[in-house]
Amino acid sequence: MDKIRKRPVILDGDPGHDDAIAWVLAAAADELDIKAITTVAGNQTLEKVTYNARRIAALLHLDIEVAKGRNRPLCSELIIAPNFHGETGLDGPVLPEPDHKLSDLSAPEMMAKVLRESEEKVTIISTGAQTNVAAMLLAYPELKEKIEMISTMGGGLRNGNWTAGAEFNILVDPEAAYNVYHSGVKLQMCGLDVTEKALVYPEDWERIRSLNNPIAKVVAEWFDFFFIHVSSLGWSGATTHDPCAVLSILHPEIFDIRDYYVDIELNGEYTRGATIADYTGRHSNEPNCACVVDLDREKFVDYLYEACSRYEGWEV
Ligand code: BDR
Ligand code: CA
């Protein structure tokens, strides 16, 4: 029987509850081969999200070193989100301590190493500010051809969440996003258009909790914590943003994906960090971005449940 061809991926994020759930999905997927985890300041400071990433790697038994990225955006001051993710950036269940040393490489150096050494093109899954990805593209433009695609959670064509116009990940580092969107590399964007429809309801994570394996229980507790703030904003389910960047490459058939030219607003008084799409194609160049705009919510939740069920008998 043929072995499944695994797609090499780099996970770059700022965990963060939804980053962590995205990484649970990625680690459970037979189709993916996680080559590296890299961290970027965003939901919390770089030190905190890096510690979280290393604890998640230990929880998921990932035999890889985590590489720490830049501690601030390319040009602006850091914005963090303790209201959503707590003081640690990943408040909630107790996690195992890191079991691998932190890499001596910086995140962009680690990305470059993985790209250089890979025989196949590599997919970068970016679920935080795009600071590391941009820094790597600027420092090693010759490696662009080794990138299969960059699958991102960021932006929103209709609305923002941190300001009326801007979504958090893009707002944290608009200049980085600008460089990524102008890089010419194949890009997929899971913006708020889809991620605010990727609602996981309390009954959905109770079903996950009832799987009763250690990872399913942790995932349910992450939802418990994340939902405290999200529900105070009026949502009846948890807006499960970052897992969309993983599931939209694993199961594109459950998503509505449209090609548009998208640019990043850098200067607007009210709109800095907004992602502006040319829906008509009349005002711009060729599309530069596959924009994920909708999904089959029930199938999304089923895939999440199925991924958590794969951790039956897991030891923590
Ligand atoms: C994004 O911001 C962060 O708080 C989440 O982890 C997600 O990546 C949603 O706007
Ligand atoms: Ca994130």
Short mmCIF file of N, CA, C and O in Angstrom, two decimals, residues 60-177:
data_model
loop_
_atom_site.label_atom_id
_atom_site.label_comp_id
_atom_site.label_asym_id
_atom_site.label_seq_id
_atom_site.Cartn_x
_atom_site.Cartn_y
_atom_site.Cartn_z
N LEU A 60 1.80 17.67 22.73
CA LEU A 60 1.48 16.93 21.50
C LEU A 60 2.60 15.97 21.10
O LEU A 60 2.53 15.37 20.03
N HIS A 61 3.62 15.83 21.95
CA HIS A 61 4.76 14.93 21.70
C HIS A 61 5.45 15.28 20.38
O HIS A 61 5.83 14.38 19.62
N LEU A 62 5.59 16.55 20.07
CA LEU A 62 6.25 16.94 18.82
C LEU A 62 7.75 16.96 19.05
O LEU A 62 8.23 17.70 19.91
N ASP A 63 8.45 16.18 18.27
CA ASP A 63 9.89 16.04 18.46
C ASP A 63 10.62 17.10 17.63
O ASP A 63 11.36 16.79 16.70
N ILE A 64 10.35 18.35 17.95
CA ILE A 64 10.98 19.44 17.21
C ILE A 64 11.32 20.58 18.17
O ILE A 64 10.69 20.72 19.22
N GLU A 65 12.32 21.38 17.74
CA GLU A 65 12.65 22.56 18.54
C GLU A 65 11.75 23.72 18.10
O GLU A 65 11.42 23.83 16.92
N VAL A 66 11.39 24.54 19.04
CA VAL A 66 10.62 25.75 18.73
C VAL A 66 11.61 26.89 18.53
O VAL A 66 12.58 27.02 19.29
N ALA A 67 11.39 27.71 17.52
CA ALA A 67 12.27 28.87 17.29
C ALA A 67 11.51 30.16 17.54
O ALA A 67 10.38 30.34 17.07
N LYS A 68 12.17 31.03 18.26
CA LYS A 68 11.55 32.28 18.71
C LYS A 68 11.74 33.36 17.66
O LYS A 68 12.84 33.52 17.11
N GLY A 69 10.68 34.11 17.42
CA GLY A 69 10.76 35.15 16.39
C GLY A 69 11.08 36.52 16.96
O GLY A 69 11.66 36.65 18.03
N ARG A 70 10.66 37.54 16.23
CA ARG A 70 10.91 38.92 16.66
C ARG A 70 10.01 39.25 17.84
O ARG A 70 8.89 38.77 17.92
N ASN A 71 10.50 40.11 18.72
CA ASN A 71 9.67 40.44 19.88
C ASN A 71 8.80 41.67 19.65
O ASN A 71 8.09 42.10 20.54
N ARG A 72 8.86 42.20 18.44
CA ARG A 72 7.98 43.33 18.13
C ARG A 72 7.77 43.39 16.61
O ARG A 72 8.55 42.81 15.85
N PRO A 73 6.72 44.08 16.21
CA PRO A 73 6.44 44.20 14.77
C PRO A 73 7.57 44.93 14.03
O PRO A 73 8.43 45.55 14.66
N LEU A 74 7.53 44.87 12.70
CA LEU A 74 8.61 45.46 11.90
C LEU A 74 8.76 46.96 12.16
O LEU A 74 9.88 47.45 12.29
N CYS A 75 7.65 47.69 12.23
CA CYS A 75 7.75 49.16 12.31
C CYS A 75 6.99 49.78 13.47
O CYS A 75 7.18 50.95 13.77
N SER A 76 6.09 49.04 14.10
CA SER A 76 5.23 49.68 15.10
C SER A 76 5.41 49.06 16.48
O SER A 76 6.14 48.08 16.64
N GLU A 77 4.73 49.64 17.45
CA GLU A 77 4.76 49.09 18.82
C GLU A 77 3.86 47.86 18.88
O GLU A 77 2.85 47.78 18.17
N LEU A 78 4.20 46.93 19.77
CA LEU A 78 3.41 45.70 19.90
C LEU A 78 2.05 45.98 20.56
O LEU A 78 1.97 46.74 21.52
N ILE A 79 1.02 45.32 20.03
CA ILE A 79 -0.31 45.30 20.67
C ILE A 79 -0.50 43.87 21.16
O ILE A 79 -0.19 42.92 20.43
N ILE A 80 -1.01 43.66 22.38
CA ILE A 80 -1.28 42.30 22.84
C ILE A 80 -2.77 42.15 23.20
O ILE A 80 -3.49 43.14 23.26
N ALA A 81 -3.19 40.91 23.44
CA ALA A 81 -4.62 40.63 23.62
C ALA A 81 -4.91 39.84 24.90
O ALA A 81 -5.50 38.76 24.84
N PRO A 82 -4.50 40.36 26.09
CA PRO A 82 -4.74 39.59 27.32
C PRO A 82 -6.22 39.44 27.64
O PRO A 82 -6.61 38.51 28.35
N ASN A 83 -7.07 40.32 27.09
CA ASN A 83 -8.50 40.20 27.35
C ASN A 83 -9.05 38.89 26.79
O ASN A 83 -9.91 38.26 27.39
N PHE A 84 -8.51 38.43 25.65
CA PHE A 84 -8.97 37.17 25.07
C PHE A 84 -8.24 35.97 25.65
O PHE A 84 -8.84 34.92 25.84
N HIS A 85 -6.92 36.11 25.84
CA HIS A 85 -6.11 34.91 26.10
C HIS A 85 -5.50 34.87 27.50
O HIS A 85 -4.78 33.93 27.82
N GLY A 86 -5.77 35.87 28.31
CA GLY A 86 -5.29 35.88 29.69
C GLY A 86 -3.85 36.37 29.82
O GLY A 86 -3.18 36.65 28.82
N GLU A 87 -3.39 36.43 31.07
CA GLU A 87 -2.06 36.98 31.36
C GLU A 87 -0.95 36.11 30.80
O GLU A 87 0.11 36.60 30.43
N THR A 88 -1.16 34.79 30.76
CA THR A 88 -0.11 33.91 30.22
C THR A 88 -0.19 33.84 28.69
O THR A 88 0.73 33.35 28.05
N GLY A 89 -1.29 34.30 28.13
CA GLY A 89 -1.52 34.12 26.69
C GLY A 89 -2.20 32.80 26.38
O GLY A 89 -2.67 32.59 25.28
N LEU A 90 -2.26 31.93 27.39
CA LEU A 90 -2.91 30.62 27.20
C LEU A 90 -3.44 30.17 28.55
O LEU A 90 -3.13 29.07 29.03
N ASP A 91 -4.25 31.02 29.17
CA ASP A 91 -4.80 30.69 30.48
C ASP A 91 -5.76 29.49 30.36
O ASP A 91 -6.37 29.29 29.32
N GLY A 92 -5.90 28.76 31.46
CA GLY A 92 -6.81 27.61 31.47
C GLY A 92 -6.10 26.39 32.01
O GLY A 92 -5.49 26.45 33.09
N PRO A 93 -6.15 25.27 31.28
CA PRO A 93 -5.61 24.01 31.82
C PRO A 93 -4.10 24.05 32.06
O PRO A 93 -3.38 24.78 31.38
N VAL A 94 -3.67 23.24 33.02
CA VAL A 94 -2.23 23.09 33.30
C VAL A 94 -1.62 22.25 32.17
O VAL A 94 -2.19 21.23 31.78
N LEU A 95 -0.49 22.71 31.65
CA LEU A 95 0.15 21.99 30.54
C LEU A 95 1.50 21.45 30.99
O LEU A 95 2.10 21.98 31.95
N PRO A 96 2.02 20.42 30.31
CA PRO A 96 3.35 19.92 30.67
C PRO A 96 4.42 20.98 30.40
O PRO A 96 4.23 21.86 29.57
N GLU A 97 5.52 20.88 31.12
CA GLU A 97 6.63 21.81 30.88
C GLU A 97 7.34 21.44 29.57
O GLU A 97 7.27 20.29 29.13
N PRO A 98 8.02 22.41 28.95
CA PRO A 98 8.75 22.12 27.70
C PRO A 98 9.71 20.94 27.89
O PRO A 98 10.33 20.82 28.95
N ASP A 99 9.82 20.10 26.84
CA ASP A 99 10.72 18.95 26.94
C ASP A 99 11.81 18.97 25.87
O ASP A 99 12.55 18.01 25.72
N HIS A 100 11.86 20.04 25.09
CA HIS A 100 12.94 20.22 24.12
C HIS A 100 13.56 21.58 24.34
O HIS A 100 12.87 22.51 24.77
N LYS A 101 14.84 21.71 24.02
CA LYS A 101 15.46 23.02 24.20
C LYS A 101 14.94 23.99 23.13
O LYS A 101 14.48 23.55 22.07
N LEU A 102 15.02 25.25 23.47
CA LEU A 102 14.63 26.28 22.50
C LEU A 102 15.71 26.32 21.42
O LEU A 102 16.91 26.23 21.72
N SER A 103 15.30 26.47 20.18
CA SER A 103 16.29 26.50 19.09
C SER A 103 17.23 27.70 19.23
O SER A 103 16.83 28.77 19.70
N ASP A 104 18.47 27.52 18.78
CA ASP A 104 19.41 28.65 18.73
C ASP A 104 19.10 29.55 17.54
O ASP A 104 19.62 30.67 17.46
N LEU A 105 18.31 29.06 16.62
CA LEU A 105 17.98 29.87 15.43
C LEU A 105 16.82 30.80 15.73
O LEU A 105 15.95 30.48 16.54
N SER A 106 16.80 31.92 15.04
CA SER A 106 15.61 32.79 15.11
C SER A 106 14.53 32.17 14.23
O SER A 106 14.83 31.29 13.39
N ALA A 107 13.30 32.64 14.39
CA ALA A 107 12.20 32.08 13.59
C ALA A 107 12.47 32.21 12.09
O ALA A 107 12.33 31.21 11.35
N PRO A 108 12.87 33.39 11.58
CA PRO A 108 13.13 33.46 10.14
C PRO A 108 14.27 32.53 9.71
O PRO A 108 14.21 31.92 8.64
N GLU A 109 15.29 32.40 10.56
CA GLU A 109 16.39 31.48 10.22
C GLU A 109 15.89 30.03 10.18
O GLU A 109 16.28 29.25 9.32
N MET A 110 15.05 29.67 11.14
CA MET A 110 14.50 28.31 11.18
C MET A 110 13.65 28.04 9.94
O MET A 110 13.76 26.98 9.31
N MET A 111 12.80 29.02 9.59
CA MET A 111 11.99 28.86 8.37
C MET A 111 12.89 28.64 7.16
O MET A 111 12.66 27.74 6.34
N ALA A 112 13.94 29.46 7.06
CA ALA A 112 14.85 29.36 5.92
C ALA A 112 15.53 27.99 5.89
O ALA A 112 15.68 27.37 4.82
N LYS A 113 15.92 27.51 7.06
CA LYS A 113 16.59 26.19 7.13
C LYS A 113 15.65 25.09 6.61
O LYS A 113 16.04 24.25 5.81
N VAL A 114 14.40 25.13 7.11
CA VAL A 114 13.43 24.11 6.69
C VAL A 114 13.22 24.18 5.18
O VAL A 114 13.22 23.16 4.48
N LEU A 115 13.06 25.39 4.66
CA LEU A 115 12.81 25.55 3.22
C LEU A 115 14.01 25.03 2.41
O LEU A 115 13.87 24.29 1.44
N ARG A 116 15.20 25.42 2.86
CA ARG A 116 16.42 25.04 2.14
C ARG A 116 16.59 23.52 2.11
O ARG A 116 16.95 22.94 1.10
N GLU A 117 16.30 22.89 3.24
CA GLU A 117 16.58 21.45 3.36
C GLU A 117 15.47 20.57 2.79
O GLU A 117 15.68 19.37 2.61
N SER A 118 14.31 21.14 2.54
CA SER A 118 13.18 20.31 2.10
C SER A 118 13.28 20.00 0.61
O SER A 118 13.53 20.90 -0.21
N GLU A 119 13.05 18.73 0.29
CA GLU A 119 13.03 18.37 -1.14
C GLU A 119 11.74 18.85 -1.78
O GLU A 119 11.69 19.18 -2.95
N GLU A 120 10.69 18.87 -0.96
CA GLU A 120 9.39 19.31 -1.48
C GLU A 120 9.12 20.74 -1.04
O GLU A 120 9.69 21.22 -0.05
N LYS A 121 8.20 21.38 -1.74
CA LYS A 121 7.81 22.72 -1.32
C LYS A 121 7.09 22.65 0.03
O LYS A 121 6.40 21.69 0.31
N VAL A 122 7.25 23.70 0.80
CA VAL A 122 6.75 23.71 2.18
C VAL A 122 5.60 24.72 2.30
O VAL A 122 5.64 25.79 1.70
N THR A 123 4.59 24.35 3.09
CA THR A 123 3.47 25.25 3.37
C THR A 123 3.71 25.91 4.73
O THR A 123 4.03 25.23 5.71
N ILE A 124 3.56 27.22 4.78
CA ILE A 124 3.67 27.95 6.05
C ILE A 124 2.26 28.27 6.52
O ILE A 124 1.47 28.85 5.78
N ILE A 125 1.95 27.84 7.75
CA ILE A 125 0.63 28.14 8.32
C ILE A 125 0.82 29.23 9.36
O ILE A 125 1.40 29.01 10.43
N SER A 126 0.37 30.42 9.03
CA SER A 126 0.62 31.60 9.85
C SER A 126 -0.66 32.00 10.58
O SER A 126 -1.65 32.36 9.94
N THR A 127 -0.63 31.91 11.91
CA THR A 127 -1.84 32.22 12.68
C THR A 127 -1.62 33.36 13.67
O THR A 127 -2.36 33.50 14.64
N GLY A 128 -0.60 34.15 13.40
CA GLY A 128 -0.36 35.36 14.20
C GLY A 128 -0.03 36.51 13.28
O GLY A 128 -0.34 36.47 12.07
N ALA A 129 0.60 37.53 13.83
CA ALA A 129 1.09 38.62 12.98
C ALA A 129 2.09 38.02 11.99
O ALA A 129 2.75 37.02 12.28
N GLN A 130 2.22 38.66 10.83
CA GLN A 130 3.04 38.06 9.76
C GLN A 130 4.50 38.54 9.81
O GLN A 130 5.23 38.47 8.82
N THR A 131 4.93 38.97 10.98
CA THR A 131 6.27 39.53 11.17
C THR A 131 7.39 38.58 10.75
O THR A 131 8.29 38.97 9.99
N ASN A 132 7.36 37.35 11.24
CA ASN A 132 8.42 36.39 10.91
C ASN A 132 8.41 36.03 9.43
O ASN A 132 9.47 35.88 8.81
N VAL A 133 7.21 35.83 8.92
CA VAL A 133 7.10 35.42 7.51
C VAL A 133 7.68 36.52 6.62
O VAL A 133 8.47 36.27 5.71
N ALA A 134 7.31 37.77 6.93
CA ALA A 134 7.82 38.90 6.14
C ALA A 134 9.33 39.01 6.28
O ALA A 134 10.05 39.21 5.29
N ALA A 135 9.83 38.88 7.51
CA ALA A 135 11.28 39.01 7.73
C ALA A 135 12.02 37.93 6.95
O ALA A 135 13.07 38.19 6.34
N MET A 136 11.47 36.72 6.92
CA MET A 136 12.12 35.63 6.18
C MET A 136 12.09 35.92 4.67
O MET A 136 13.10 35.75 3.98
N LEU A 137 10.93 36.39 4.17
CA LEU A 137 10.83 36.66 2.73
C LEU A 137 11.79 37.78 2.31
O LEU A 137 12.37 37.75 1.23
N LEU A 138 11.95 38.77 3.20
CA LEU A 138 12.85 39.89 2.89
C LEU A 138 14.31 39.45 2.95
O LEU A 138 15.13 39.87 2.12
N ALA A 139 14.62 38.59 3.90
CA ALA A 139 16.02 38.19 4.07
C ALA A 139 16.46 37.11 3.07
O ALA A 139 17.63 37.07 2.69
N TYR A 140 15.51 36.26 2.68
CA TYR A 140 15.89 35.11 1.82
C TYR A 140 14.94 35.03 0.61
O TYR A 140 14.25 34.01 0.44
N PRO A 141 14.90 36.07 -0.23
CA PRO A 141 13.93 36.04 -1.35
C PRO A 141 14.13 34.84 -2.27
O PRO A 141 13.19 34.38 -2.90
N GLU A 142 15.35 34.32 -2.31
CA GLU A 142 15.63 33.17 -3.20
C GLU A 142 14.87 31.92 -2.75
O GLU A 142 14.73 30.97 -3.52
N LEU A 143 14.37 31.92 -1.51
CA LEU A 143 13.66 30.73 -1.01
C LEU A 143 12.16 30.77 -1.30
O LEU A 143 11.45 29.80 -0.99
N LYS A 144 11.69 31.85 -1.90
CA LYS A 144 10.25 31.93 -2.20
C LYS A 144 9.80 30.72 -3.02
O LYS A 144 8.71 30.20 -2.83
N GLU A 145 10.66 30.31 -3.93
CA GLU A 145 10.26 29.20 -4.81
C GLU A 145 10.13 27.88 -4.06
O GLU A 145 9.57 26.93 -4.60
N LYS A 146 10.62 27.83 -2.82
CA LYS A 146 10.48 26.60 -2.03
C LYS A 146 9.18 26.60 -1.21
O LYS A 146 8.91 25.66 -0.47
N ILE A 147 8.41 27.68 -1.32
CA ILE A 147 7.16 27.76 -0.54
C ILE A 147 5.99 27.30 -1.41
O ILE A 147 5.75 27.86 -2.49
N GLU A 148 5.27 26.31 -0.92
CA GLU A 148 4.07 25.84 -1.63
C GLU A 148 2.98 26.90 -1.53
O GLU A 148 2.41 27.32 -2.51
N MET A 149 2.71 27.32 -0.33
CA MET A 149 1.75 28.39 -0.09
C MET A 149 1.87 28.88 1.34
O MET A 149 2.45 28.19 2.19
N ILE A 150 1.33 30.06 1.59
CA ILE A 150 1.23 30.57 2.95
C ILE A 150 -0.26 30.59 3.28
O ILE A 150 -1.03 31.28 2.61
N SER A 151 -0.65 29.80 4.25
CA SER A 151 -2.06 29.75 4.67
C SER A 151 -2.18 30.59 5.93
O SER A 151 -1.57 30.26 6.96
N THR A 152 -2.94 31.65 5.88
CA THR A 152 -2.96 32.59 7.00
C THR A 152 -4.33 32.68 7.65
O THR A 152 -5.35 32.51 7.01
N MET A 153 -4.33 32.97 8.95
CA MET A 153 -5.51 33.55 9.58
C MET A 153 -5.16 35.03 9.76
O MET A 153 -4.21 35.37 10.46
N GLY A 154 -5.95 35.87 9.15
CA GLY A 154 -5.70 37.30 9.30
C GLY A 154 -6.62 38.08 8.38
O GLY A 154 -7.04 37.58 7.34
N GLY A 155 -6.95 39.29 8.80
CA GLY A 155 -7.75 40.17 7.96
C GLY A 155 -9.23 39.89 8.00
O GLY A 155 -9.73 39.08 8.81
N GLY A 156 -9.91 40.54 7.13
CA GLY A 156 -11.36 40.41 7.03
C GLY A 156 -11.79 41.36 5.93
O GLY A 156 -11.39 42.53 5.95
N LEU A 157 -12.54 40.85 4.95
CA LEU A 157 -12.89 41.72 3.82
C LEU A 157 -14.08 42.62 4.17
O LEU A 157 -14.24 43.69 3.61
N ARG A 158 -14.91 42.17 5.11
CA ARG A 158 -16.10 42.95 5.47
C ARG A 158 -15.86 43.87 6.65
O ARG A 158 -16.33 44.99 6.71
N ASN A 159 -15.16 43.36 7.65
CA ASN A 159 -15.04 44.12 8.90
C ASN A 159 -13.78 43.71 9.64
O ASN A 159 -13.15 42.70 9.29
N GLY A 160 -13.46 44.48 10.66
CA GLY A 160 -12.35 44.13 11.53
C GLY A 160 -12.88 43.61 12.85
O GLY A 160 -14.09 43.46 13.04
N ASN A 161 -11.96 43.30 13.77
CA ASN A 161 -12.40 42.97 15.13
C ASN A 161 -11.66 43.80 16.18
O ASN A 161 -12.13 43.97 17.29
N TRP A 162 -10.50 44.36 15.81
CA TRP A 162 -9.78 45.17 16.80
C TRP A 162 -10.12 46.63 16.60
O TRP A 162 -10.19 47.40 17.54
N THR A 163 -10.31 47.00 15.34
CA THR A 163 -10.93 48.29 15.01
C THR A 163 -12.05 47.94 14.02
O THR A 163 -12.15 46.79 13.59
N ALA A 164 -12.82 48.96 13.65
CA ALA A 164 -13.91 48.66 12.70
C ALA A 164 -13.37 48.08 11.40
O ALA A 164 -13.99 47.24 10.77
N GLY A 165 -12.15 48.51 11.04
CA GLY A 165 -11.61 48.07 9.75
C GLY A 165 -10.58 46.97 9.82
O GLY A 165 -10.31 46.33 8.80
N ALA A 166 -9.96 46.76 10.98
CA ALA A 166 -8.78 45.87 11.00
C ALA A 166 -8.95 44.70 11.96
O ALA A 166 -9.44 44.84 13.08
N GLU A 167 -8.49 43.58 11.50
CA GLU A 167 -8.43 42.35 12.31
C GLU A 167 -7.11 42.36 13.08
O GLU A 167 -6.10 42.90 12.61
N PHE A 168 -7.07 41.70 14.23
CA PHE A 168 -5.93 41.77 15.15
C PHE A 168 -4.59 41.41 14.50
O PHE A 168 -3.62 42.16 14.60
N ASN A 169 -4.50 40.23 13.86
CA ASN A 169 -3.19 39.78 13.37
C ASN A 169 -2.59 40.75 12.35
O ASN A 169 -1.37 40.96 12.32
N ILE A 170 -3.44 41.32 11.51
CA ILE A 170 -2.92 42.27 10.51
C ILE A 170 -2.61 43.60 11.19
O ILE A 170 -1.58 44.23 10.91
N LEU A 171 -3.47 44.00 12.12
CA LEU A 171 -3.25 45.28 12.81
C LEU A 171 -1.96 45.26 13.62
O LEU A 171 -1.28 46.29 13.75
N VAL A 172 -1.60 44.12 14.19
CA VAL A 172 -0.36 44.06 14.98
C VAL A 172 0.83 44.44 14.10
O VAL A 172 1.72 45.16 14.55
N ASP A 173 0.84 43.99 12.86
CA ASP A 173 2.00 44.30 12.00
C ASP A 173 1.58 44.48 10.55
O ASP A 173 1.83 43.61 9.69
N PRO A 174 0.95 45.63 10.24
CA PRO A 174 0.47 45.84 8.87
C PRO A 174 1.61 45.84 7.85
O PRO A 174 1.44 45.34 6.73
N GLU A 175 2.78 46.37 8.23
CA GLU A 175 3.88 46.43 7.27
C GLU A 175 4.34 45.01 6.90
O GLU A 175 4.72 44.75 5.75
N ALA A 176 4.33 44.12 7.88
CA ALA A 176 4.70 42.73 7.59
C ALA A 176 3.69 42.13 6.61
O ALA A 176 4.07 41.51 5.61
N ALA A 177 2.40 42.32 6.90
CA ALA A 177 1.37 41.77 6.01
C ALA A 177 1.52 42.35 4.61
O ALA A 177 1.39 41.63 3.60
#
